[in-house]
CSV table of C-alpha atoms in Angstrom, one decimal:
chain,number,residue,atom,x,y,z
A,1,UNK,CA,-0.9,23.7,-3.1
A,2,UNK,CA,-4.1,24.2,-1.5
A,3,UNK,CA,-5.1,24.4,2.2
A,4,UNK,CA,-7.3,21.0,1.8
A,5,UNK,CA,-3.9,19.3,1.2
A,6,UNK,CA,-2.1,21.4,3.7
A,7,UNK,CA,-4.5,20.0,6.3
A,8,UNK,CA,-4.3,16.2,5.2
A,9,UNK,CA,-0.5,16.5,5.3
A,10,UNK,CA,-0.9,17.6,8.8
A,11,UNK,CA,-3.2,15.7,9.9
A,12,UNK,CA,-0.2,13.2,9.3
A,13,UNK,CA,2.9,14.7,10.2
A,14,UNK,CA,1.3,16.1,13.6
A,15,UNK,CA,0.2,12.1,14.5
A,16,UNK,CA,4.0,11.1,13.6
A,17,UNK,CA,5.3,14.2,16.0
A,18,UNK,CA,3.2,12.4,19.2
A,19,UNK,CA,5.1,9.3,18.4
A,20,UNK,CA,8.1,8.3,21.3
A,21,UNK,CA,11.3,9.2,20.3
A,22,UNK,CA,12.3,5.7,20.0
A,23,UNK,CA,9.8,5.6,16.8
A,24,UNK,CA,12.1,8.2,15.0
A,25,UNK,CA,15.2,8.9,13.3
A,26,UNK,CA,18.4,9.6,15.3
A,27,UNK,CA,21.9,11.3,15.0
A,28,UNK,CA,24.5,8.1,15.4
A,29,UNK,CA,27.1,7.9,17.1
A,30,UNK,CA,29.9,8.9,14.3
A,31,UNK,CA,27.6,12.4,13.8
A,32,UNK,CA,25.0,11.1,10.4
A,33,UNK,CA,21.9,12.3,11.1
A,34,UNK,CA,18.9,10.1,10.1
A,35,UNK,CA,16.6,10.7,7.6
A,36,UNK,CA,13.5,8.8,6.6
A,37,UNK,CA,10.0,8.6,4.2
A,38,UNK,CA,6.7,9.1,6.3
A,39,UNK,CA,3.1,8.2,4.9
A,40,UNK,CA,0.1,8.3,6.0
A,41,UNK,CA,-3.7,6.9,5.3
A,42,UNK,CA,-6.1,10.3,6.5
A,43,UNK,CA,-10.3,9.8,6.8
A,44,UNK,CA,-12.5,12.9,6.3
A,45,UNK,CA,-16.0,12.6,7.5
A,46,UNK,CA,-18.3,15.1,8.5
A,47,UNK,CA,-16.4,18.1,10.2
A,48,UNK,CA,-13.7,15.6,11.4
A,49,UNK,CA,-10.0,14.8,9.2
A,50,UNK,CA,-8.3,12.2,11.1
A,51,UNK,CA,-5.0,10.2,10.2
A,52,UNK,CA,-5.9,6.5,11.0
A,53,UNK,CA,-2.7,5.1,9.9
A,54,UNK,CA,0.4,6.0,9.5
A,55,UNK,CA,4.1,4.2,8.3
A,56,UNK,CA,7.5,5.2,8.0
A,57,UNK,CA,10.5,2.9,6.0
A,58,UNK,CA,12.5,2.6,3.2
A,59,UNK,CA,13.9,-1.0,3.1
A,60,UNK,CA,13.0,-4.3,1.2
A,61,UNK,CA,13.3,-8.1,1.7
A,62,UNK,CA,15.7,-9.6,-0.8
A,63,UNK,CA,13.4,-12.3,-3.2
A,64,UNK,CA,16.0,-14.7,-1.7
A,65,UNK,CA,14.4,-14.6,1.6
A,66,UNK,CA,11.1,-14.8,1.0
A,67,UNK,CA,10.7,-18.7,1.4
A,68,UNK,CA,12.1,-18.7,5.0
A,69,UNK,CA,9.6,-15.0,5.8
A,70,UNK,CA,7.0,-17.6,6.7
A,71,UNK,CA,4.5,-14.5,6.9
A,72,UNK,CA,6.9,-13.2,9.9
A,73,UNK,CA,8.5,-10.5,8.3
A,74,UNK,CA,6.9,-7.9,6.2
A,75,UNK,CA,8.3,-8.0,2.4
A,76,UNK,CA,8.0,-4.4,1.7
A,77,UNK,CA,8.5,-1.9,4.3
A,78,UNK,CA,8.6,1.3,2.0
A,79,UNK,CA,6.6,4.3,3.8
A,80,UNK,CA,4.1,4.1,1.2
A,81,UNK,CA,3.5,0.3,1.3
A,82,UNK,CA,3.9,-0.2,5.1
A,83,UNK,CA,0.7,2.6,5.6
A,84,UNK,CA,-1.4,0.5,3.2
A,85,UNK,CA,-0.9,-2.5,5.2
A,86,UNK,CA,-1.5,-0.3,8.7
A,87,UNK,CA,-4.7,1.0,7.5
A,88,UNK,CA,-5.5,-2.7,6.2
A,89,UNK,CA,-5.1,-3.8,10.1
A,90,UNK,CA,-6.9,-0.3,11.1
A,91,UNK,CA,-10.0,-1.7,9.0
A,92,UNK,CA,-9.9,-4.9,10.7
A,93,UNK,CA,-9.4,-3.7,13.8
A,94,UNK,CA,-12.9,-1.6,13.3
A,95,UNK,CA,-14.4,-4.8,11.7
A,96,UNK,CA,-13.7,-6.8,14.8
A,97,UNK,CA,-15.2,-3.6,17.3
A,98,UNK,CA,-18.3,-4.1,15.2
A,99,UNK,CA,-19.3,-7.4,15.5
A,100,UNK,CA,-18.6,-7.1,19.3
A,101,UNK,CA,-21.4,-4.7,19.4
A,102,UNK,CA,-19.1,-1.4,19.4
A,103,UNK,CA,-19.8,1.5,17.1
A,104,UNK,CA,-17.3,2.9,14.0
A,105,UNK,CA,-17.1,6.2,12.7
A,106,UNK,CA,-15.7,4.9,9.6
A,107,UNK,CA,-17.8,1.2,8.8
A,108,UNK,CA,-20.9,-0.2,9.5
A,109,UNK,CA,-22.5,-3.3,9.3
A,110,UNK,CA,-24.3,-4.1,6.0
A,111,UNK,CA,-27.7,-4.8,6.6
A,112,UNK,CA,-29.4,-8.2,5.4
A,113,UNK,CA,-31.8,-5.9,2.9
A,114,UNK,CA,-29.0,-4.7,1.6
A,115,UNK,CA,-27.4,-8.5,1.1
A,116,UNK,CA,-30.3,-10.1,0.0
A,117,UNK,CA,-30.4,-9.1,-4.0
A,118,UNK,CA,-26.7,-10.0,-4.0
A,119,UNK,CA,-26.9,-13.4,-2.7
A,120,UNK,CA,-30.0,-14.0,-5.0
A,121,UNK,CA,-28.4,-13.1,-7.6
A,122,UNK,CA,-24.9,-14.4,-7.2
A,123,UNK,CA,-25.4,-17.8,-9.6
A,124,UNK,CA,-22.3,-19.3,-11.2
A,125,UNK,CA,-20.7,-16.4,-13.5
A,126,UNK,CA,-21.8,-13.6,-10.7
A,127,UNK,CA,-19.0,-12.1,-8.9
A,128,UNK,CA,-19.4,-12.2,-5.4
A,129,UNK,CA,-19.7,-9.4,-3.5
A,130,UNK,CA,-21.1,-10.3,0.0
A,131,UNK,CA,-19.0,-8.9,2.3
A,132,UNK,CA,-20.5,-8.1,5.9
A,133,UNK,CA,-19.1,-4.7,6.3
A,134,UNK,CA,-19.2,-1.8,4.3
A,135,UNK,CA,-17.4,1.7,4.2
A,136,UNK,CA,-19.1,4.6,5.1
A,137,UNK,CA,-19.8,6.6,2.2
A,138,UNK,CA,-19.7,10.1,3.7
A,139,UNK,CA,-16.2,9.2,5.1
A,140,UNK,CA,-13.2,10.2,2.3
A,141,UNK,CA,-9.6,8.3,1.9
A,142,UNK,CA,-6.8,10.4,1.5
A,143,UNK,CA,-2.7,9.5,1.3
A,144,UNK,CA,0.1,11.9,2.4
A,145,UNK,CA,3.8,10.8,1.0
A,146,UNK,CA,6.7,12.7,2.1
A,147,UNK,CA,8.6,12.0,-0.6
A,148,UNK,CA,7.7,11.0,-4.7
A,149,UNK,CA,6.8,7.6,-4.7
A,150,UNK,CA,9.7,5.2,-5.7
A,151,UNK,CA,9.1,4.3,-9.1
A,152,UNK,CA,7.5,5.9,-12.5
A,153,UNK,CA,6.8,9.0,-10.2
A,154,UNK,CA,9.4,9.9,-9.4
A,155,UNK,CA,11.9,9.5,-12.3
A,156,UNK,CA,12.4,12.7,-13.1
A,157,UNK,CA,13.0,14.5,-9.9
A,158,UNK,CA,15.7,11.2,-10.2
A,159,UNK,CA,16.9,12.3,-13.4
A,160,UNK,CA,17.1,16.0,-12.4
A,161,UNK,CA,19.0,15.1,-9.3
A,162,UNK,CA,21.8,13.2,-11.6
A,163,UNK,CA,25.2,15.4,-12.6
A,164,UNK,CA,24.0,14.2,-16.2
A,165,UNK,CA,20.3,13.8,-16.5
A,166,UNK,CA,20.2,13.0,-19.7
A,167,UNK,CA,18.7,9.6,-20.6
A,168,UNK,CA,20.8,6.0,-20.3
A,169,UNK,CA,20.9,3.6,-22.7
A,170,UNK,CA,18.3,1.0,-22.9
A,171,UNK,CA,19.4,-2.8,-23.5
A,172,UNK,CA,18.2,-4.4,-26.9
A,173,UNK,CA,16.6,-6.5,-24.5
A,174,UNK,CA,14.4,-4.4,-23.0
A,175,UNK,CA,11.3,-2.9,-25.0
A,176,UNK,CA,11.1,0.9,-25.6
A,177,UNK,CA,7.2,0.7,-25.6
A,178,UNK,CA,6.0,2.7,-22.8
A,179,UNK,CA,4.5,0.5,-20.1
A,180,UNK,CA,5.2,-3.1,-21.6
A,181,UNK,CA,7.9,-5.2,-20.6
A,182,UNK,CA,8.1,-8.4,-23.3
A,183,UNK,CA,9.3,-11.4,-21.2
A,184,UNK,CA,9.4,-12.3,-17.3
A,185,UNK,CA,13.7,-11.4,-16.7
A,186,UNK,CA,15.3,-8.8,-14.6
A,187,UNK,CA,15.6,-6.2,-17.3
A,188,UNK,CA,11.8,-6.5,-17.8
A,189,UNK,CA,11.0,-4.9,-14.4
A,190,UNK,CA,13.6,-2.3,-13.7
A,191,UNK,CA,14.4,-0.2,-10.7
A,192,UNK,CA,15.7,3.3,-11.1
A,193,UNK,CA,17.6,2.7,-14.4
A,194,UNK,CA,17.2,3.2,-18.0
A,195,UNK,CA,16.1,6.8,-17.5
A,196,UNK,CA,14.5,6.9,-21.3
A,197,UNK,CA,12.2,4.1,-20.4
A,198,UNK,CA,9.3,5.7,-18.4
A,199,UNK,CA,5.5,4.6,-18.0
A,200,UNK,CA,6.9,0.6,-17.3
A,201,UNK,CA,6.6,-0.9,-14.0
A,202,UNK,CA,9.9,-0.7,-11.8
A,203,UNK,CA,11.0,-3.1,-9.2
A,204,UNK,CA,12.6,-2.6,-5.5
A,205,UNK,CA,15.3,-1.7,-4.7
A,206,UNK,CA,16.5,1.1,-6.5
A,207,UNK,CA,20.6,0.5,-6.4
A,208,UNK,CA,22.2,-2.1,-8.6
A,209,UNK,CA,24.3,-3.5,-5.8
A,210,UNK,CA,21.3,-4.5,-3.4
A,211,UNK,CA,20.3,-8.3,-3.3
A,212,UNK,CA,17.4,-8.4,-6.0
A,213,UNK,CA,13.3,-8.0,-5.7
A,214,UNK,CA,10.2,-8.7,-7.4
A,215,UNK,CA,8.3,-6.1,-5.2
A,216,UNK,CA,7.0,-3.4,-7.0
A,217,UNK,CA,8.0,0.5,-6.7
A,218,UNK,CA,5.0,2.1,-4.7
A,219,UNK,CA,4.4,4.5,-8.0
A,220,UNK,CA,3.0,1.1,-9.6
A,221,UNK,CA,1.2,-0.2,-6.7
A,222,UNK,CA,-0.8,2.9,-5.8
A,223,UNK,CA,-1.7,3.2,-9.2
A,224,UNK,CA,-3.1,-0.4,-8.8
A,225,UNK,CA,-5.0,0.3,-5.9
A,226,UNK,CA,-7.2,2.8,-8.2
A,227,UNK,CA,-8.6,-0.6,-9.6
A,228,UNK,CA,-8.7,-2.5,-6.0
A,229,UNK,CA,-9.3,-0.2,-3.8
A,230,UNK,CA,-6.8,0.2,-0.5
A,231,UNK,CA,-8.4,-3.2,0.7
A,232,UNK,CA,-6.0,-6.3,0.6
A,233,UNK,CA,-7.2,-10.1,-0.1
A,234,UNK,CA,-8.2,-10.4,3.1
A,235,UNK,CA,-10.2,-7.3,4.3
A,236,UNK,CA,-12.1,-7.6,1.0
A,237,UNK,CA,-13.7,-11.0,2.2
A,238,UNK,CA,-14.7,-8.7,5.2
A,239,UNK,CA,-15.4,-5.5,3.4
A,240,UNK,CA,-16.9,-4.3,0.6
A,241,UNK,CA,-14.8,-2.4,-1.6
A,242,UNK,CA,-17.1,0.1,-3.1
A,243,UNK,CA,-16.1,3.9,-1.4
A,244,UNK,CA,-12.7,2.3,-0.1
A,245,UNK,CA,-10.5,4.1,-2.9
A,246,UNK,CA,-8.2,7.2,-2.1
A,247,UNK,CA,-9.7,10.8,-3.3
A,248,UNK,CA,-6.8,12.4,-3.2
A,249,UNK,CA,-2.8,11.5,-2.7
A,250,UNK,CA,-1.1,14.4,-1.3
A,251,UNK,CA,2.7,15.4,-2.0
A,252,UNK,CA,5.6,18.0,-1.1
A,253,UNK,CA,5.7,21.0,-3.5
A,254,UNK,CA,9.8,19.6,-3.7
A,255,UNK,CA,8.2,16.2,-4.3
A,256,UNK,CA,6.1,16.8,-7.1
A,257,UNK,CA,6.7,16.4,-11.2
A,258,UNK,CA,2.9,16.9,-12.9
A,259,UNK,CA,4.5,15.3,-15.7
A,260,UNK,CA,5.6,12.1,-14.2
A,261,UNK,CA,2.3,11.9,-12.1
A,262,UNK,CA,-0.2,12.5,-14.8
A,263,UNK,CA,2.3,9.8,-16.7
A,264,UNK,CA,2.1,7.2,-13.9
A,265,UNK,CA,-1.5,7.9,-12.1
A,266,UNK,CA,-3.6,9.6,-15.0
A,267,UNK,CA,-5.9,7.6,-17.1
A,268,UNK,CA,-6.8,11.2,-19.3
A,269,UNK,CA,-3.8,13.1,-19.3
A,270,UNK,CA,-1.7,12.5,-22.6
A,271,UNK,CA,0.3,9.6,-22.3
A,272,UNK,CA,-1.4,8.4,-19.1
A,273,UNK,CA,-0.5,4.7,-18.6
A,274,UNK,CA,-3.8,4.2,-16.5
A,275,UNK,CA,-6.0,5.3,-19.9
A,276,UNK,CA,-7.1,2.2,-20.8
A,277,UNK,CA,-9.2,1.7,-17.7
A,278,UNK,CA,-11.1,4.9,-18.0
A,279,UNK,CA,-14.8,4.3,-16.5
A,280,UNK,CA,-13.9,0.1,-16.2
A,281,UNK,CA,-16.6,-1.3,-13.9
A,282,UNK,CA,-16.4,-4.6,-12.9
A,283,UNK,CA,-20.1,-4.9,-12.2
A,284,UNK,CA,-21.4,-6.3,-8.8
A,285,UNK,CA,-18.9,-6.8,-7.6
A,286,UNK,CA,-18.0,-3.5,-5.9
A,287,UNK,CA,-14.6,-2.8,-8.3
A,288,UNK,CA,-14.3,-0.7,-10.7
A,289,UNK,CA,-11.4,2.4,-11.6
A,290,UNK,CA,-11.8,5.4,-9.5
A,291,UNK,CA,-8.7,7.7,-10.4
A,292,UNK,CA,-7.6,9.8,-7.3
A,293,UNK,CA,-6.6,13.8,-7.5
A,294,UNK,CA,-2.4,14.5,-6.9
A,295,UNK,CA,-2.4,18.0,-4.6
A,296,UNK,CA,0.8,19.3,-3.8
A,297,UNK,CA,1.4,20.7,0.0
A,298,UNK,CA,4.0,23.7,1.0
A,299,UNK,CA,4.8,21.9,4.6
A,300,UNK,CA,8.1,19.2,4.9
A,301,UNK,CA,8.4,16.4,7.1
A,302,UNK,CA,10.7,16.9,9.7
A,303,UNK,CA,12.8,13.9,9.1
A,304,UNK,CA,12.4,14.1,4.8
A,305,UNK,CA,15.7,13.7,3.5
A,306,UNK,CA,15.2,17.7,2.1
A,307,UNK,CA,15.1,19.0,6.1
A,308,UNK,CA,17.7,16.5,7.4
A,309,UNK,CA,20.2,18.2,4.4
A,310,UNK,CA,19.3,21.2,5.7
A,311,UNK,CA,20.4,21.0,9.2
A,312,UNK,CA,23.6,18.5,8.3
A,313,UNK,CA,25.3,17.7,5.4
A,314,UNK,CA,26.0,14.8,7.1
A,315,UNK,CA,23.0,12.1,6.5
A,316,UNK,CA,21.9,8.8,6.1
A,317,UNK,CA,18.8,6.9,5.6
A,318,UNK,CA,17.2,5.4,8.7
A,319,UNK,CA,16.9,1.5,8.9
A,320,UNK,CA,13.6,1.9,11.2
A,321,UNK,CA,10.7,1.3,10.3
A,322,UNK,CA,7.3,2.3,12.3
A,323,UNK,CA,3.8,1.1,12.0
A,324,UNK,CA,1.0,2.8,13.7
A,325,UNK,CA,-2.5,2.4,13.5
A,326,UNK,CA,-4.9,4.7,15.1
A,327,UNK,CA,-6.4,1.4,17.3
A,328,UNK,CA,-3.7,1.9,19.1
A,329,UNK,CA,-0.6,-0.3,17.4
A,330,UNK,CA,2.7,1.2,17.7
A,331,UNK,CA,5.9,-0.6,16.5
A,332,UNK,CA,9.8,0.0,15.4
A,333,UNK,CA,10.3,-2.6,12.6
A,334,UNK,CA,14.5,-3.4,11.7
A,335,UNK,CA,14.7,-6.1,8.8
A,336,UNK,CA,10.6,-6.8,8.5
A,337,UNK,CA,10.1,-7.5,11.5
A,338,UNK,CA,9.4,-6.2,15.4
A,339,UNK,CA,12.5,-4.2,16.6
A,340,UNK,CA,15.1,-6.6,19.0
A,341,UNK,CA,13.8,-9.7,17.3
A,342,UNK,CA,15.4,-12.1,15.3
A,343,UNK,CA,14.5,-11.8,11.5
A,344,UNK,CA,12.3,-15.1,11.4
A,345,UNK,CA,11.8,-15.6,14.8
A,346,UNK,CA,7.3,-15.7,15.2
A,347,UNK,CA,7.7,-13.3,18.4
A,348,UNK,CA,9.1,-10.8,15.6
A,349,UNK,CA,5.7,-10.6,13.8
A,350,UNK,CA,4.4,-7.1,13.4
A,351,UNK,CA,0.5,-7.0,13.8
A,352,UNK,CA,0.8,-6.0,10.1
A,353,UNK,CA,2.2,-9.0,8.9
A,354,UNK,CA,0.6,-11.6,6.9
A,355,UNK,CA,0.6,-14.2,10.0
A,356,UNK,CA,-1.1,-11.7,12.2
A,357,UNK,CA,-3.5,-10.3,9.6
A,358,UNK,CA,-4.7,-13.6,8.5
A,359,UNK,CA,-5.1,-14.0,12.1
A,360,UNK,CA,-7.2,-11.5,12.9
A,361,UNK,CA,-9.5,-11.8,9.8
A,362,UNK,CA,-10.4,-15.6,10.8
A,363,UNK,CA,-11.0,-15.0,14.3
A,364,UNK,CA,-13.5,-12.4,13.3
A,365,UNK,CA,-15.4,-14.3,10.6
A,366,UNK,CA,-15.8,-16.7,14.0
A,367,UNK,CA,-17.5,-13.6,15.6
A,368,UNK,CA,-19.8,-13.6,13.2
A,369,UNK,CA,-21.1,-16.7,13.6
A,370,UNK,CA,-23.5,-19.2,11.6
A,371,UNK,CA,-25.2,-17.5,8.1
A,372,UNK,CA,-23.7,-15.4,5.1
A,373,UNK,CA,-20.3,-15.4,6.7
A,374,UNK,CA,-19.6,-19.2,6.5
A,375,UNK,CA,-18.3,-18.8,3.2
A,376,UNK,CA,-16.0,-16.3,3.9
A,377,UNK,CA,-15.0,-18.5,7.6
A,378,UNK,CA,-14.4,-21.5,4.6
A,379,UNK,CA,-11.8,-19.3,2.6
A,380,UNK,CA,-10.3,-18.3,5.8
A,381,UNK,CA,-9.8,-21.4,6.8
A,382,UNK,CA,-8.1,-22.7,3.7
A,383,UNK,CA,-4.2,-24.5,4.8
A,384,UNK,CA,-2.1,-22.0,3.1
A,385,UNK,CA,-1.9,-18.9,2.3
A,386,UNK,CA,-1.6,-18.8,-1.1
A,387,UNK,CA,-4.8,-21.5,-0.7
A,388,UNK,CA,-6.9,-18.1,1.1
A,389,UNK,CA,-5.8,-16.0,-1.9
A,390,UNK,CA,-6.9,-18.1,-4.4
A,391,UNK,CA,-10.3,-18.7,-2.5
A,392,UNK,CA,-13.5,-18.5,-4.9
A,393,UNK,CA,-14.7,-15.6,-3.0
A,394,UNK,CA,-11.8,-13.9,-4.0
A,395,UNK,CA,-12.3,-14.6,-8.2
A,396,UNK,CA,-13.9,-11.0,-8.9
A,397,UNK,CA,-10.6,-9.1,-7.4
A,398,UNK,CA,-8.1,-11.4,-9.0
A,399,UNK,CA,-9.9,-10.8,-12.2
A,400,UNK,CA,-9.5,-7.3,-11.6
A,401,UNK,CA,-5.8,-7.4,-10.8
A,402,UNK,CA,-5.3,-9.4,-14.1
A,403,UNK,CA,-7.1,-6.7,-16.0
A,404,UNK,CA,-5.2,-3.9,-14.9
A,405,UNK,CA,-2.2,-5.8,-15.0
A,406,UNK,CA,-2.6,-6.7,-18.5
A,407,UNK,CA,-4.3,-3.4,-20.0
A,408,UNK,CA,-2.1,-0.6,-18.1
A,409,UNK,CA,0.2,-2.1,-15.6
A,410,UNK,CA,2.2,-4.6,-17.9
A,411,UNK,CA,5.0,-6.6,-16.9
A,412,UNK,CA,3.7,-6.9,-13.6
A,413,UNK,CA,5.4,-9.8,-12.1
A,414,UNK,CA,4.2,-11.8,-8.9
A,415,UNK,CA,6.7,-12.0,-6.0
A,416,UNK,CA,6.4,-15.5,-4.5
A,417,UNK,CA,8.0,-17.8,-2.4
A,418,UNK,CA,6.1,-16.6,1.2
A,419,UNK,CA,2.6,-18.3,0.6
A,420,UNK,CA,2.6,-21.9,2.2
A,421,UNK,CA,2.6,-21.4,5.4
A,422,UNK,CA,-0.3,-22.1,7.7
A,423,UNK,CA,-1.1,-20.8,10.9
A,424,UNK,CA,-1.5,-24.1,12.8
């Protein structure tokens, strides 16, 4: 514990207490009081810590409904996940106050100087790395969770909390290598069984009688963003990665297992899944592995499943959702989508979604007019889009993905089926 983390976590937790009551877990009707995850995406620049986006959830769109999402409703609305995605809009959001002339605390504009060796130099085989927009390099990211990220994380704190915590049984046909999964099936990406089987990538949900999911425990995707970056496919054709990584990821005391984290997140610590990336650059293009620091905090969330227990013994898990970003986006999510809206319906869309998102990106590559950007106006342009994600501007991070996919996080698996939409 240290006061650093003790002032991102409430740097968080204080944003999330000005939130309407509406935004927070209740006490129902028949007496269960709500609990629910909180996380939160912090900047530190000079003399200032501010918490530009913040998410709480805990609930997951069955793979079986991903083809009628139509890039409505949000796949993933973990804490964790649903914060990256709010600070992906947060970024945008400062991207589009730039290039109406307005000033940003936490981007700037790259200058034409500074683009000019890149484009010269970006023949056939160079990546490309000429994103308009830059963050700024005296500005820090850090990440506040609640609780222990689902996943590889977390499975001891899971294991402690069982009547037996000894190990399960691992089928024959799962592997027992740490961290590799042999063949594309169900038993190849887990969720919280087979307790012996740690440093593999794990799966949503958790419980064996929830409708099944490709998406990935939040453990495994924040490790991957340490190759990345917190950018997602489409703020990286508006921003350059370089300086957008977390410095630090911030947990309860309660929360915390240094063996499961160094396990999960290290690339030096023994047994370190992450180890094979150590100092991996993928050069000029902005990418390259910059591990983040795990600090522990003393202070609870006030809705954490730990303080809720504490004041009843009579609890259940929230089925709100709330994305804020510190623009000035507020919304209750049920089901992926906005709260009193049908699951599909386009009204539903959360400015976080994929619709939105892709939305906003495209209308400001228009602001940016004729020049460097008319690549990236192309890409976002494209029909689909799965057609914007595999854009050529786009090569150098799916290369990276692949590489970390294959060298640390293996048996990775794609969730598909919500690409081909358009928004026409």
């Amino acid at each position: 514990m240290t006061q650093y983390a003790d002032a991102i976590a409430s740097s968080v937790l204080e944003e999330f207490r000005k939130l309407s009551a509406k935004r927070k877990p209740s006490v129902r009707d028949n007496g269960l009081h709500e609990w629910v995850p909180l996380s939160g995406i912090v900047a530190k620049g000079p003399g200032s810590l501010k918490c530009v986006a913040l998410a709480t959830g805990m609930k997951c769109l069955p793979a079986s409904k991903l083809p009628q999402a139509n890039g409505i409703a949000i796949h993933d609305s973990h804490a964790e996940v649903l914060a990256l995605r709010t600070f992906n809009q947060f970024v945008l959001q400062e991207c589009r106050r730039l290039t109406l002339g307005e000033q940003s605390e936490f981007l700037r504009r790259r200058t034409d100087l500074e683009l000019a060796p890149l484009k010269k130099s970006n023949g056939q085989d160079a990546p490309w790395h000429g994103q308009p927009f830059a963050w700024r390099k005296d500005v820090t990211l850090h990440m506040y969770c609640s609780e222990a990220p689902c996943g590889d994380a977390s499975m001891e704190l899971i294991m402690a909390a069982q009547d037996d915590a000894s190990p399960w049984t691992i089928p024959l046909t799962l592997s027992t290598t740490p961290a590799q999964a042999p063949d594309p099936t169900p038993l190849s990406l887990p969720g919280r069984a087979y307790f012996s089987h740690l440093g593999v990538v794990r799966r949503k949900p958790a419980r064996g009688d929830a409708p099944p999911t490709l998406s990935k425990s939040c453990s495994d995707k924040i490790a991957l963003k340490q190759c990345t970056s917190l950018l997602s496919s489409l703020t990286s054709l508006l921003i350059s990665p370089h300086n957008v990584y977390l410095s630090s990821l911030v947990l309860p005391e309660s929360q915390y297992s240094a063996t499961a984290c160094k396990r999960c997140f290290s690339a030096v610590a023994p047994g370190g899944r992450m180890s094979a990336l150590v100092g991996r650059e993928w050069t000029g293009s902005g990418y390259a592995f910059v591990p983040f620091q795990v600090e522990t905090t003393g202070l609870e969330f006030d809705f954490s499943k730990r303080t809720v227990a504490a004041r009843s013994d009579k609890t259940s898990a929230s089925n709100l959702a709330v994305a804020w970003v510190r623009s000035g986006i507020e919304e209750g999510l049920i089901g992926g989508v906005m709260q009193g809206r049908k699951q599909f319906d386009l009204r539903g869309a959360s400015a976080v979604s994929r619709r939105r998102m892709w939305g906003l990106a495209a209308e400001i590559a228009g602001l940016l007019g004729a020049g460097a950007e008319d690549g990236i106006a192309g890409v976002l342009a494209a029909g689909t889009y799965d057609e914007v994600k595999e854009g050529g501007l786009l090569e150098a991070r799916r290369k990276v993905k692949d590489e970390a996919h294959r060298d640390a996080l293996k048996g990775w698996l794609r969730n598909m089926g919500d690409g081909v939409f358009s928004l026409l």
